[in-house]
PDB file of C-alpha atoms in Angstrom:
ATOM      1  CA  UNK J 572       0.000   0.000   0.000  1.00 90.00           C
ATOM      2  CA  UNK J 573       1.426   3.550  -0.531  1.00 94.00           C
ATOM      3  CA  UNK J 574       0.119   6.684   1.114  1.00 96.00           C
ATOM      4  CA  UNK J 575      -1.330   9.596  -1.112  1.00 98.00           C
ATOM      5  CA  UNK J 576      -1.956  13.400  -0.373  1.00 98.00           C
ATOM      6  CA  UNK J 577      -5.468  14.905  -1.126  1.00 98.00           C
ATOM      7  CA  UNK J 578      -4.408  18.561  -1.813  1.00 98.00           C
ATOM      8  CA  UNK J 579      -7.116  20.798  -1.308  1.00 98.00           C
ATOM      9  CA  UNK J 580      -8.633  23.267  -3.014  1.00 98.00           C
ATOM     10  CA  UNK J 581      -8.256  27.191  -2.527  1.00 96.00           C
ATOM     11  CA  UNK J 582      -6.815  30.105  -4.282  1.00 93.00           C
ATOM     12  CA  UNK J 583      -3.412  31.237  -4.959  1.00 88.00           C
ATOM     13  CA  UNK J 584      -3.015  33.004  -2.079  1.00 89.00           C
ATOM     14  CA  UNK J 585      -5.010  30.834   0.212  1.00 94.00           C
ATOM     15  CA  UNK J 586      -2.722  28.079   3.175  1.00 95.00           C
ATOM     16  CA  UNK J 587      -1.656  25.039   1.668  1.00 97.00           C
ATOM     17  CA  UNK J 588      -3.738  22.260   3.029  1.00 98.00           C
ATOM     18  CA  UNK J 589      -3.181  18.684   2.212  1.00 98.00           C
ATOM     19  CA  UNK J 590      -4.712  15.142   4.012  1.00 98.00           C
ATOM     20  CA  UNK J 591      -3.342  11.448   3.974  1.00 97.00           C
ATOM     21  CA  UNK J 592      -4.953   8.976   2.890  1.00 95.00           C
ATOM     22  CA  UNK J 593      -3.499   5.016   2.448  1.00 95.00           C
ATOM     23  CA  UNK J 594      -4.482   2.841  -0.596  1.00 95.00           C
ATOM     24  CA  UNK J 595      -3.590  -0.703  -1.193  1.00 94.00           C
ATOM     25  CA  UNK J 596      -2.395  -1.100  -4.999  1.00 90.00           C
ATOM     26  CA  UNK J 597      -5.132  -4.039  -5.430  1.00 92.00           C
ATOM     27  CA  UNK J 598      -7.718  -0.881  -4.919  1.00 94.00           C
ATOM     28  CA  UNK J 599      -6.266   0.108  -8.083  1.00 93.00           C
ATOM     29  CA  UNK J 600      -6.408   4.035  -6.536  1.00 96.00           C
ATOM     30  CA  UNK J 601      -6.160   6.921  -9.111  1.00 97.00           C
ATOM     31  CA  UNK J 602      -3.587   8.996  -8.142  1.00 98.00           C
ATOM     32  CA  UNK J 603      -1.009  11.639 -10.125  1.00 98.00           C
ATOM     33  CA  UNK J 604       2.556  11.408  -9.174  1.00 98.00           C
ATOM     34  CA  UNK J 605       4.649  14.627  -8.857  1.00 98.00           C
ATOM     35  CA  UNK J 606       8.269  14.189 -10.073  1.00 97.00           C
ATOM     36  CA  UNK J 607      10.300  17.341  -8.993  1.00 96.00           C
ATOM     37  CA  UNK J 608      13.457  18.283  -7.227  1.00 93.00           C
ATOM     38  CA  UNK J 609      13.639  18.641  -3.066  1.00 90.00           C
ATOM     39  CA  UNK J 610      16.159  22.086  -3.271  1.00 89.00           C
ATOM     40  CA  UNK J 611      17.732  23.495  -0.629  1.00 90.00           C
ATOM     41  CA  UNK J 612      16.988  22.020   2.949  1.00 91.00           C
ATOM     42  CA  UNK J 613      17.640  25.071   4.993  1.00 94.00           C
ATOM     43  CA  UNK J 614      14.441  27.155   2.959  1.00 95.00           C
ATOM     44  CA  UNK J 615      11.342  26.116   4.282  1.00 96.00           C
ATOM     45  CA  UNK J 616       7.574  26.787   3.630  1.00 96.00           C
ATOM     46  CA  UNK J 617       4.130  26.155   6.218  1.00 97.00           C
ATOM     47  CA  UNK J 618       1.985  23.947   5.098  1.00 97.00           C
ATOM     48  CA  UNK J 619      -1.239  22.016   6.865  1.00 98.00           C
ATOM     49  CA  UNK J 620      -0.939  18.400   6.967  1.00 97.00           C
ATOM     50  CA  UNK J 621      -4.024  16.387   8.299  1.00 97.00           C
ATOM     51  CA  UNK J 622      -4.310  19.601  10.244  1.00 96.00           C
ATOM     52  CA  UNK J 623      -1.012  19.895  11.666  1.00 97.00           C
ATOM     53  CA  UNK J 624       1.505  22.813  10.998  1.00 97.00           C
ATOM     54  CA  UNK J 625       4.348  20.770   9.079  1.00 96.00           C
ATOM     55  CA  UNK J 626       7.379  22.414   7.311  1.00 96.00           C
ATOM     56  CA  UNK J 627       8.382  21.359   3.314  1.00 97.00           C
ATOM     57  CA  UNK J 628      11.037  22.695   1.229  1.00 96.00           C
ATOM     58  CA  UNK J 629       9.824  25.837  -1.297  1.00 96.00           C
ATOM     59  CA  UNK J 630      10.060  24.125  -3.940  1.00 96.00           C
ATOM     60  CA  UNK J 631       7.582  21.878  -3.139  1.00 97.00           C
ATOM     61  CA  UNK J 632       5.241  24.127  -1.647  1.00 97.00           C
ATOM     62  CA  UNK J 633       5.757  26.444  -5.131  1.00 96.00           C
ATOM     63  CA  UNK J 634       4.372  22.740  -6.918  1.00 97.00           C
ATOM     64  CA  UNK J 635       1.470  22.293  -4.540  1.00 98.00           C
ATOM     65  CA  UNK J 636       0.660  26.308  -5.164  1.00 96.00           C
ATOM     66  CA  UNK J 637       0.935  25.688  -8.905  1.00 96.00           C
ATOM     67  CA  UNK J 638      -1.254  22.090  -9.078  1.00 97.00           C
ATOM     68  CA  UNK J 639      -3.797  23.546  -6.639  1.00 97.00           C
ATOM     69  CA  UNK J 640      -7.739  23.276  -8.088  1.00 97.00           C
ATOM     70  CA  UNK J 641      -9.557  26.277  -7.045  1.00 95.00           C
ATOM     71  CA  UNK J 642     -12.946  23.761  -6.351  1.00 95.00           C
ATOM     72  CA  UNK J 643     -11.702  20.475  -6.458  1.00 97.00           C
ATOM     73  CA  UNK J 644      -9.496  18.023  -4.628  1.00 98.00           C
ATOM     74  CA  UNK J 645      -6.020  16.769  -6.153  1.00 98.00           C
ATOM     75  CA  UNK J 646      -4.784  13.280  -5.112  1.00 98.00           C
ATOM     76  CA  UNK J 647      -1.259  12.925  -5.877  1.00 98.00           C
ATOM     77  CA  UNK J 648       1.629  11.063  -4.633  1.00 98.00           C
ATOM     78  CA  UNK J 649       4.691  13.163  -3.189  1.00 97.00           C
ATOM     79  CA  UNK J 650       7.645  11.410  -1.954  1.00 94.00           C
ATOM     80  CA  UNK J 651       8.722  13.837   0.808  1.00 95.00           C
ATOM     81  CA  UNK J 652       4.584  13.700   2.005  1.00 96.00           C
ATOM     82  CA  UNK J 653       3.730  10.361   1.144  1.00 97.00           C
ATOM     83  CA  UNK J 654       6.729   8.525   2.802  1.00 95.00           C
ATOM     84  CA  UNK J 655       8.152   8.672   6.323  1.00 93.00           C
ATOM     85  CA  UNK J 656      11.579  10.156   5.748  1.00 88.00           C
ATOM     86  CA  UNK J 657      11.984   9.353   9.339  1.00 91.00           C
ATOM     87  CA  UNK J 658      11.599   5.836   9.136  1.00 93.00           C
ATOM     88  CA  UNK J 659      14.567   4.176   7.469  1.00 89.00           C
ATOM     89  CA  UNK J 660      12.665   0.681   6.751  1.00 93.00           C
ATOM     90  CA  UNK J 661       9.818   2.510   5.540  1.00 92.00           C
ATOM     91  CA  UNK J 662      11.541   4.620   3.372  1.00 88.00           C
ATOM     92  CA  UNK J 663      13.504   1.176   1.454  1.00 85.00           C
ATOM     93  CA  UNK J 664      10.311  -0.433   1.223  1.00 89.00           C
ATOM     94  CA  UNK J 665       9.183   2.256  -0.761  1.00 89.00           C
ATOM     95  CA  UNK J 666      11.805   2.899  -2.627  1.00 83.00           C
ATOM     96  CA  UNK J 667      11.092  -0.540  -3.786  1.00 83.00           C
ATOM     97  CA  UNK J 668       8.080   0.648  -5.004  1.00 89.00           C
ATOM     98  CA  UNK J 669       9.524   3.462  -7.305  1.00 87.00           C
ATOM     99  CA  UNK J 670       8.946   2.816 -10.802  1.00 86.00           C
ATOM    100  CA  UNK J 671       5.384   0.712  -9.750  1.00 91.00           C
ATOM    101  CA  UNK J 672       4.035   3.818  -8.126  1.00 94.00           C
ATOM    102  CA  UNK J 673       5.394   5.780 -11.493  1.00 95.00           C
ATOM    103  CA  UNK J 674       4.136   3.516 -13.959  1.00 93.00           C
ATOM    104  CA  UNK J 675       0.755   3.035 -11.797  1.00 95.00           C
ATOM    105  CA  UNK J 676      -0.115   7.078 -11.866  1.00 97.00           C
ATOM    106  CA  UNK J 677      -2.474   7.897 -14.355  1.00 97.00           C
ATOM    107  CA  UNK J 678      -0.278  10.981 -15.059  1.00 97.00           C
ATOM    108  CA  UNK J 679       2.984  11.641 -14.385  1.00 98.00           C
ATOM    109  CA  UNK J 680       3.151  15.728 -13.368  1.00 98.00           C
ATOM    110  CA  UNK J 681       7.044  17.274 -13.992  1.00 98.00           C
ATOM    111  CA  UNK J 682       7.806  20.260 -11.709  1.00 98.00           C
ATOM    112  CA  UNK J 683      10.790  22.344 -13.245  1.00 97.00           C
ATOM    113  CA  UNK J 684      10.242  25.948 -10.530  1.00 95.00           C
ATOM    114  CA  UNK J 685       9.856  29.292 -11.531  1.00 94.00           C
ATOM    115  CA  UNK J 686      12.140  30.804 -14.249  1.00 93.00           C
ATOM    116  CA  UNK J 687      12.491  34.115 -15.346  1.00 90.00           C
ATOM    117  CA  UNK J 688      11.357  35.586 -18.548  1.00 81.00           C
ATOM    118  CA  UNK J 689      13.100  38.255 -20.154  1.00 72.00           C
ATOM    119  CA  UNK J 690      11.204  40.646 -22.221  1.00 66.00           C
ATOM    120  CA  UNK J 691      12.396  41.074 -26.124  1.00 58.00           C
ATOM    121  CA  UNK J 692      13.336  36.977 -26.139  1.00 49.00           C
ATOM    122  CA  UNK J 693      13.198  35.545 -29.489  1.00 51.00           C
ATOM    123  CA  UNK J 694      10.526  33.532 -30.628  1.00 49.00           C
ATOM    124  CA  UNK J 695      11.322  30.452 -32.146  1.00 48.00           C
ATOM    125  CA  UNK J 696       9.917  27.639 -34.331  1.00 47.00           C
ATOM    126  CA  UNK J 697       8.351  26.138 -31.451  1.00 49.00           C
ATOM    127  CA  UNK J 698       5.987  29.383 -30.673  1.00 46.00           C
ATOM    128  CA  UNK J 699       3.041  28.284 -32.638  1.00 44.00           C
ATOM    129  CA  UNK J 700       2.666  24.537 -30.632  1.00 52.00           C
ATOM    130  CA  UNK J 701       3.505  25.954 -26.991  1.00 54.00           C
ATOM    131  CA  UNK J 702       3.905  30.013 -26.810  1.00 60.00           C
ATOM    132  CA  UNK J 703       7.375  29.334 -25.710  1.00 71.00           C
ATOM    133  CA  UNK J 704      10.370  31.417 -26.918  1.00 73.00           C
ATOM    134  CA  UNK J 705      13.968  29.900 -27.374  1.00 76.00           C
ATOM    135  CA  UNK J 706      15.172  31.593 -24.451  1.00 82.00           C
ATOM    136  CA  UNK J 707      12.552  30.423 -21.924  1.00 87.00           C
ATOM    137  CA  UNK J 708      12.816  26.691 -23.539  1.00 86.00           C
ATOM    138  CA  UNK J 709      16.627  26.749 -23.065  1.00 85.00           C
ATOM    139  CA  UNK J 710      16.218  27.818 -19.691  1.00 90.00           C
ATOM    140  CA  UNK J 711      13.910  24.888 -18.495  1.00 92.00           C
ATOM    141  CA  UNK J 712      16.006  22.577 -20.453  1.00 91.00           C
ATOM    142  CA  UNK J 713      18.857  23.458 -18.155  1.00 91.00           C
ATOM    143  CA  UNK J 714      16.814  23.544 -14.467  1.00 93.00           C
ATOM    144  CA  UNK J 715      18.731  21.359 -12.133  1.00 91.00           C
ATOM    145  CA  UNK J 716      15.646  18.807 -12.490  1.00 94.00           C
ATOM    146  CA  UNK J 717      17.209  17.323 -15.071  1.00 92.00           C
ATOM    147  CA  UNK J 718      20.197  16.394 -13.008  1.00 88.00           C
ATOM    148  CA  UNK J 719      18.399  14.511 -10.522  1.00 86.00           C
ATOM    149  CA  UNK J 720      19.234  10.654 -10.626  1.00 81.00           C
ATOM    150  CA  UNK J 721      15.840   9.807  -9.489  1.00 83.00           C
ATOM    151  CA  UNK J 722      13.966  11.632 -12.709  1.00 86.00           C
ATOM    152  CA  UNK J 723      15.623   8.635 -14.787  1.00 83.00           C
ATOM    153  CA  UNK J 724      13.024   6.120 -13.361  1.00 84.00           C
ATOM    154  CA  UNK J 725      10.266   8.618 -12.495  1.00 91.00           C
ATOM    155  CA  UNK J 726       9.778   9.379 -16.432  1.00 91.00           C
ATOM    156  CA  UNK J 727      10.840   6.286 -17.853  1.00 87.00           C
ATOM    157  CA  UNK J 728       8.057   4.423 -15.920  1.00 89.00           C
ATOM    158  CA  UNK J 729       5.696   6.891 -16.478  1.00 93.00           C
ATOM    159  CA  UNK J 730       2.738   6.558 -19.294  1.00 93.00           C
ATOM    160  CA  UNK J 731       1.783   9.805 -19.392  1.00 96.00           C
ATOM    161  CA  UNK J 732       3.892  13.121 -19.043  1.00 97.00           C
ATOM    162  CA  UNK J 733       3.231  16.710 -18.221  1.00 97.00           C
ATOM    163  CA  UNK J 734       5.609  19.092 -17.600  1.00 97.00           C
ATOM    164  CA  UNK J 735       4.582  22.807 -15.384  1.00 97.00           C
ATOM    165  CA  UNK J 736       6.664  25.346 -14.381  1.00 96.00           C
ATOM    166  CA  UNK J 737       5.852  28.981 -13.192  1.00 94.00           C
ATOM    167  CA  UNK J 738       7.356  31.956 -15.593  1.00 91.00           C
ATOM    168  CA  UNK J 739       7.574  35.332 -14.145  1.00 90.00           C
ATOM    169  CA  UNK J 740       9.507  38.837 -14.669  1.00 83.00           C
ATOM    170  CA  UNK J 741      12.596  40.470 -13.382  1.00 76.00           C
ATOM    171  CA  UNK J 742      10.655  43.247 -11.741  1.00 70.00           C
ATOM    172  CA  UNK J 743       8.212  40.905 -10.368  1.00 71.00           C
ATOM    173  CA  UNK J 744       7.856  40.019  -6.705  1.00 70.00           C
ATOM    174  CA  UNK J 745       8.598  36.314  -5.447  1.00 69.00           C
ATOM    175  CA  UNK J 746       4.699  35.148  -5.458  1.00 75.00           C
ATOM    176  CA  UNK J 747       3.492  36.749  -8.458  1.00 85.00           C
ATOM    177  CA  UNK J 748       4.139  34.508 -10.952  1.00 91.00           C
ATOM    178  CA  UNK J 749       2.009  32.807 -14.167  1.00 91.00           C
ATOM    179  CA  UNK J 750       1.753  28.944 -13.980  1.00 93.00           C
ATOM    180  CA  UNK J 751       2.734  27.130 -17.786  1.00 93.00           C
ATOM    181  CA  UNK J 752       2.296  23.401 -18.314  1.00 93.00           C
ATOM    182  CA  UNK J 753       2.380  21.125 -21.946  1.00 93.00           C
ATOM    183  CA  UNK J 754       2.373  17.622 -22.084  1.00 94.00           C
ATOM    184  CA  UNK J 755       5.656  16.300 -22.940  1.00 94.00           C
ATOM    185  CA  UNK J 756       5.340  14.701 -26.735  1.00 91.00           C
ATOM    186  CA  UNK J 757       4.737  18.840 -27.448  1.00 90.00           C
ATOM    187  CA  UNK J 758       7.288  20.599 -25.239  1.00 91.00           C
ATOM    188  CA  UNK J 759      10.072  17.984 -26.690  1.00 88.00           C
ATOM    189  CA  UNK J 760       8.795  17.386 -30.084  1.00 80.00           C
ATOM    190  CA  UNK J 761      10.595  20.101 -31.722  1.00 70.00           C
ATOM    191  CA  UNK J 762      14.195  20.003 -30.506  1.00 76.00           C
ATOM    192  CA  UNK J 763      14.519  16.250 -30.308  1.00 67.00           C
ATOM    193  CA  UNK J 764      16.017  16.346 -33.407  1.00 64.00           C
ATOM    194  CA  UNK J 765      18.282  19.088 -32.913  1.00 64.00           C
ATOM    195  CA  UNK J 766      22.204  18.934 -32.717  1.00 59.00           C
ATOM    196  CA  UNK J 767      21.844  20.247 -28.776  1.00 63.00           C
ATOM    197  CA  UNK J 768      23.150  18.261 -26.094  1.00 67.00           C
ATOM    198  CA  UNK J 769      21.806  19.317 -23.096  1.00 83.00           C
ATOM    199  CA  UNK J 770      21.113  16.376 -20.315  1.00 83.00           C
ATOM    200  CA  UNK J 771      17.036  17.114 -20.736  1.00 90.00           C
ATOM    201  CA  UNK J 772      16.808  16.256 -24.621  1.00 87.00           C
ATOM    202  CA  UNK J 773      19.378  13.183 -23.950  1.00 84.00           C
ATOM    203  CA  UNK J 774      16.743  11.915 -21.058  1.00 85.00           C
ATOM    204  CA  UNK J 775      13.650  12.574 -23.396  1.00 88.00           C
ATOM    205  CA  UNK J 776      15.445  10.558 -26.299  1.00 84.00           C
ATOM    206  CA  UNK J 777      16.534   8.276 -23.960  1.00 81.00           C
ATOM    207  CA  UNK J 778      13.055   8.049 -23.121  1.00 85.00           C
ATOM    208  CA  UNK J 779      11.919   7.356 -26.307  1.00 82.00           C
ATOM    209  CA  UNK J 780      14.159   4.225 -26.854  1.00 74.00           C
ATOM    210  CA  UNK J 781      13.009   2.722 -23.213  1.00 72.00           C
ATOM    211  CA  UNK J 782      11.245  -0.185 -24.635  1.00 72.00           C
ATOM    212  CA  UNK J 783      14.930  -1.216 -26.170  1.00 75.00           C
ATOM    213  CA  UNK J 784      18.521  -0.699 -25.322  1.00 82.00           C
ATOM    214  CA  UNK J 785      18.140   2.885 -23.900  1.00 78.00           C
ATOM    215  CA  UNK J 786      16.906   1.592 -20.950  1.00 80.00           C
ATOM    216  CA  UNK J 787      19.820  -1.124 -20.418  1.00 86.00           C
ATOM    217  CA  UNK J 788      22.175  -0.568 -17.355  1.00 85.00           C
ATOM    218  CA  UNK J 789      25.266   0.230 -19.057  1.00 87.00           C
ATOM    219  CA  UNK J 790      23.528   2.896 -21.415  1.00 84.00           C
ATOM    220  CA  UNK J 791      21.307   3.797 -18.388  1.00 79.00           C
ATOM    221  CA  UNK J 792      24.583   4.458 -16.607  1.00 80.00           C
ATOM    222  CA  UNK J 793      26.653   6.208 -19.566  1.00 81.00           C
ATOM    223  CA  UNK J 794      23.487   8.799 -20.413  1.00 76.00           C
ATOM    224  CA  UNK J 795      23.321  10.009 -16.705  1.00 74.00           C
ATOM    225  CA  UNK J 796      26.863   9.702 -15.211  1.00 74.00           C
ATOM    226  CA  UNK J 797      26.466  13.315 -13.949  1.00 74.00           C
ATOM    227  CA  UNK J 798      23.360  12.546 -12.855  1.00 75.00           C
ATOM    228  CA  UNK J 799      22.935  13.876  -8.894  1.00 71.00           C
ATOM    229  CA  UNK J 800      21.035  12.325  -5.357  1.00 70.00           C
ATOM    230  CA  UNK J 801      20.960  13.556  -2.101  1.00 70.00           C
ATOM    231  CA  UNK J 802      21.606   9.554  -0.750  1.00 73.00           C
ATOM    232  CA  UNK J 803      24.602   8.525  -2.481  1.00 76.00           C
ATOM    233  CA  UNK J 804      23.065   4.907  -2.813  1.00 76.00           C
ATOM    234  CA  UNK J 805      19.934   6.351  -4.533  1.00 74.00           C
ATOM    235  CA  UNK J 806      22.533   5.749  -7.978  1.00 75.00           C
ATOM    236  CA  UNK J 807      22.255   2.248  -7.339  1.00 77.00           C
ATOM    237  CA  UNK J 808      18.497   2.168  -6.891  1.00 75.00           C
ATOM    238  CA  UNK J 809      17.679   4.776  -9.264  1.00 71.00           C
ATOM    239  CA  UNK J 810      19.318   2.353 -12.184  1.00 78.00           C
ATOM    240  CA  UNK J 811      18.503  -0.942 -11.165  1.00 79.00           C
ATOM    241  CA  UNK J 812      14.831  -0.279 -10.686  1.00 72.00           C
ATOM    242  CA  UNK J 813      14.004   0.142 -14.442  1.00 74.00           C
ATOM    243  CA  UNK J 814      16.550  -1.322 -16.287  1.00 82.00           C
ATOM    244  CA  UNK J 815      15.588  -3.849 -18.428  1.00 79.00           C
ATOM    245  CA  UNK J 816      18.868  -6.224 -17.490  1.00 85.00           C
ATOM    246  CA  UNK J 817      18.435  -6.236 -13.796  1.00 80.00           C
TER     247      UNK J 817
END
């Protein structure tokens, strides 16, 4: 069974509030999973949690801000919510669990954080499909999510892929921002061809070839060498889970 996190509704401005709830996989519960990096430990955010004050990293709470319905509830699965970090046997059962609780979600949601946009960017070719201009799309292509280790098995397992980030000015304030989302096949499907080598088209081609050698241990290993985790070990897990050789 896995725990999941019932965000609730509310406006932008409005307390995050979120409640537990357990499923057993045999319920067959319908859940989206959030794939996303922790960031810094020592920068903190409120949020309620089954009523309780409890403290999560920003970047989190900046997700949970972003995903928020205004009228409905959300039930998504969030690693740092969803699994006792406290609890060391928990947390390698779980782990365990990885690329089931991926491949399981009925949507897969990418978190990349707020960039900035700068005004007078050029447009290019891929304006017409997603409003983005080249400088904004090089940007997200180089967040550090696309370092994480962990990101290897989140969208490789996942069916269905969505990527959101929040865009906002230089002159703006930190909590006024514009939230941006596009499923993956339309974000990527312009640049996969191009000569660029940046880690998030090699993970999205990868990605693409993960039903054949892409996704064997060696190439697993060779694509994402530079590939980072908090938990040193988390390289070992990251791999073995979906590779098709282990």
């Amino acid at each position: 069974s896995i725990r999941l996190a019932i965000l609730q509704p509310g406006p932008r401005n409005a307390s995050i509030r979120v409640k537990l709830g357990r499923s057993a996989f045999a319920e067959r519960p319908k859940y989206e999973a959030l794939s996303y990096t922790w960031g810094r430990a020592d920068d903190l955010r409120a949020i309620e949690l089954n009523g309780t004050r409890v403290e999560v990293r920003k970047n989190l709470a900046l997700a949970l801000v972003h995903l928020r319905h205004t009228s409905e509830e959300r039930v998504l699965w969030i690693d740092a919510i969803c699994i006792n970090q406290a609890d060391l046997e928990e947390r390698n059962r779980q782990v365990e669990l990885m690329s089931y609780i991926y491949a399981r979600a009925k949507r897969v949601l990418v978190w990349l954080g707020i960039i900035v946009h700068l005004p007078g960017a050029e447009r290019g070719k891929k304006g017409d499909e997603t409003g983005l201009d080249l400088n904004d799309l090089g940007t997200l292509c180089h967040q550090s999510y696309w370092r994480r280790i962990w990101i290897v098995q989140e969208i490789g397992a996942a069916t269905d892929l969505e990527l959101h980030w929040g865009l906002k000015s230089q002159m703006d304030q930190e909590n006024n921002w514009q939230s941006r989302s596009e499923i993956w096949t339309n974000f990527f499907g312009g640049i996969l061809e191009d000569e660029t080598t940046n880690l998030a088209v090699k993970l999205a081609r990868q990605r693409e070839g993960r039903h054949g050698d892409s996704f064997l241990l060696a190439n697993l290993m060779e694509v994402c060498r530079d590939s980072l985790c908090e938990e040193p070990r988390d390289k070992v897990y990251g791999f073995v889970g979906i590779a098709h050789d282990c």
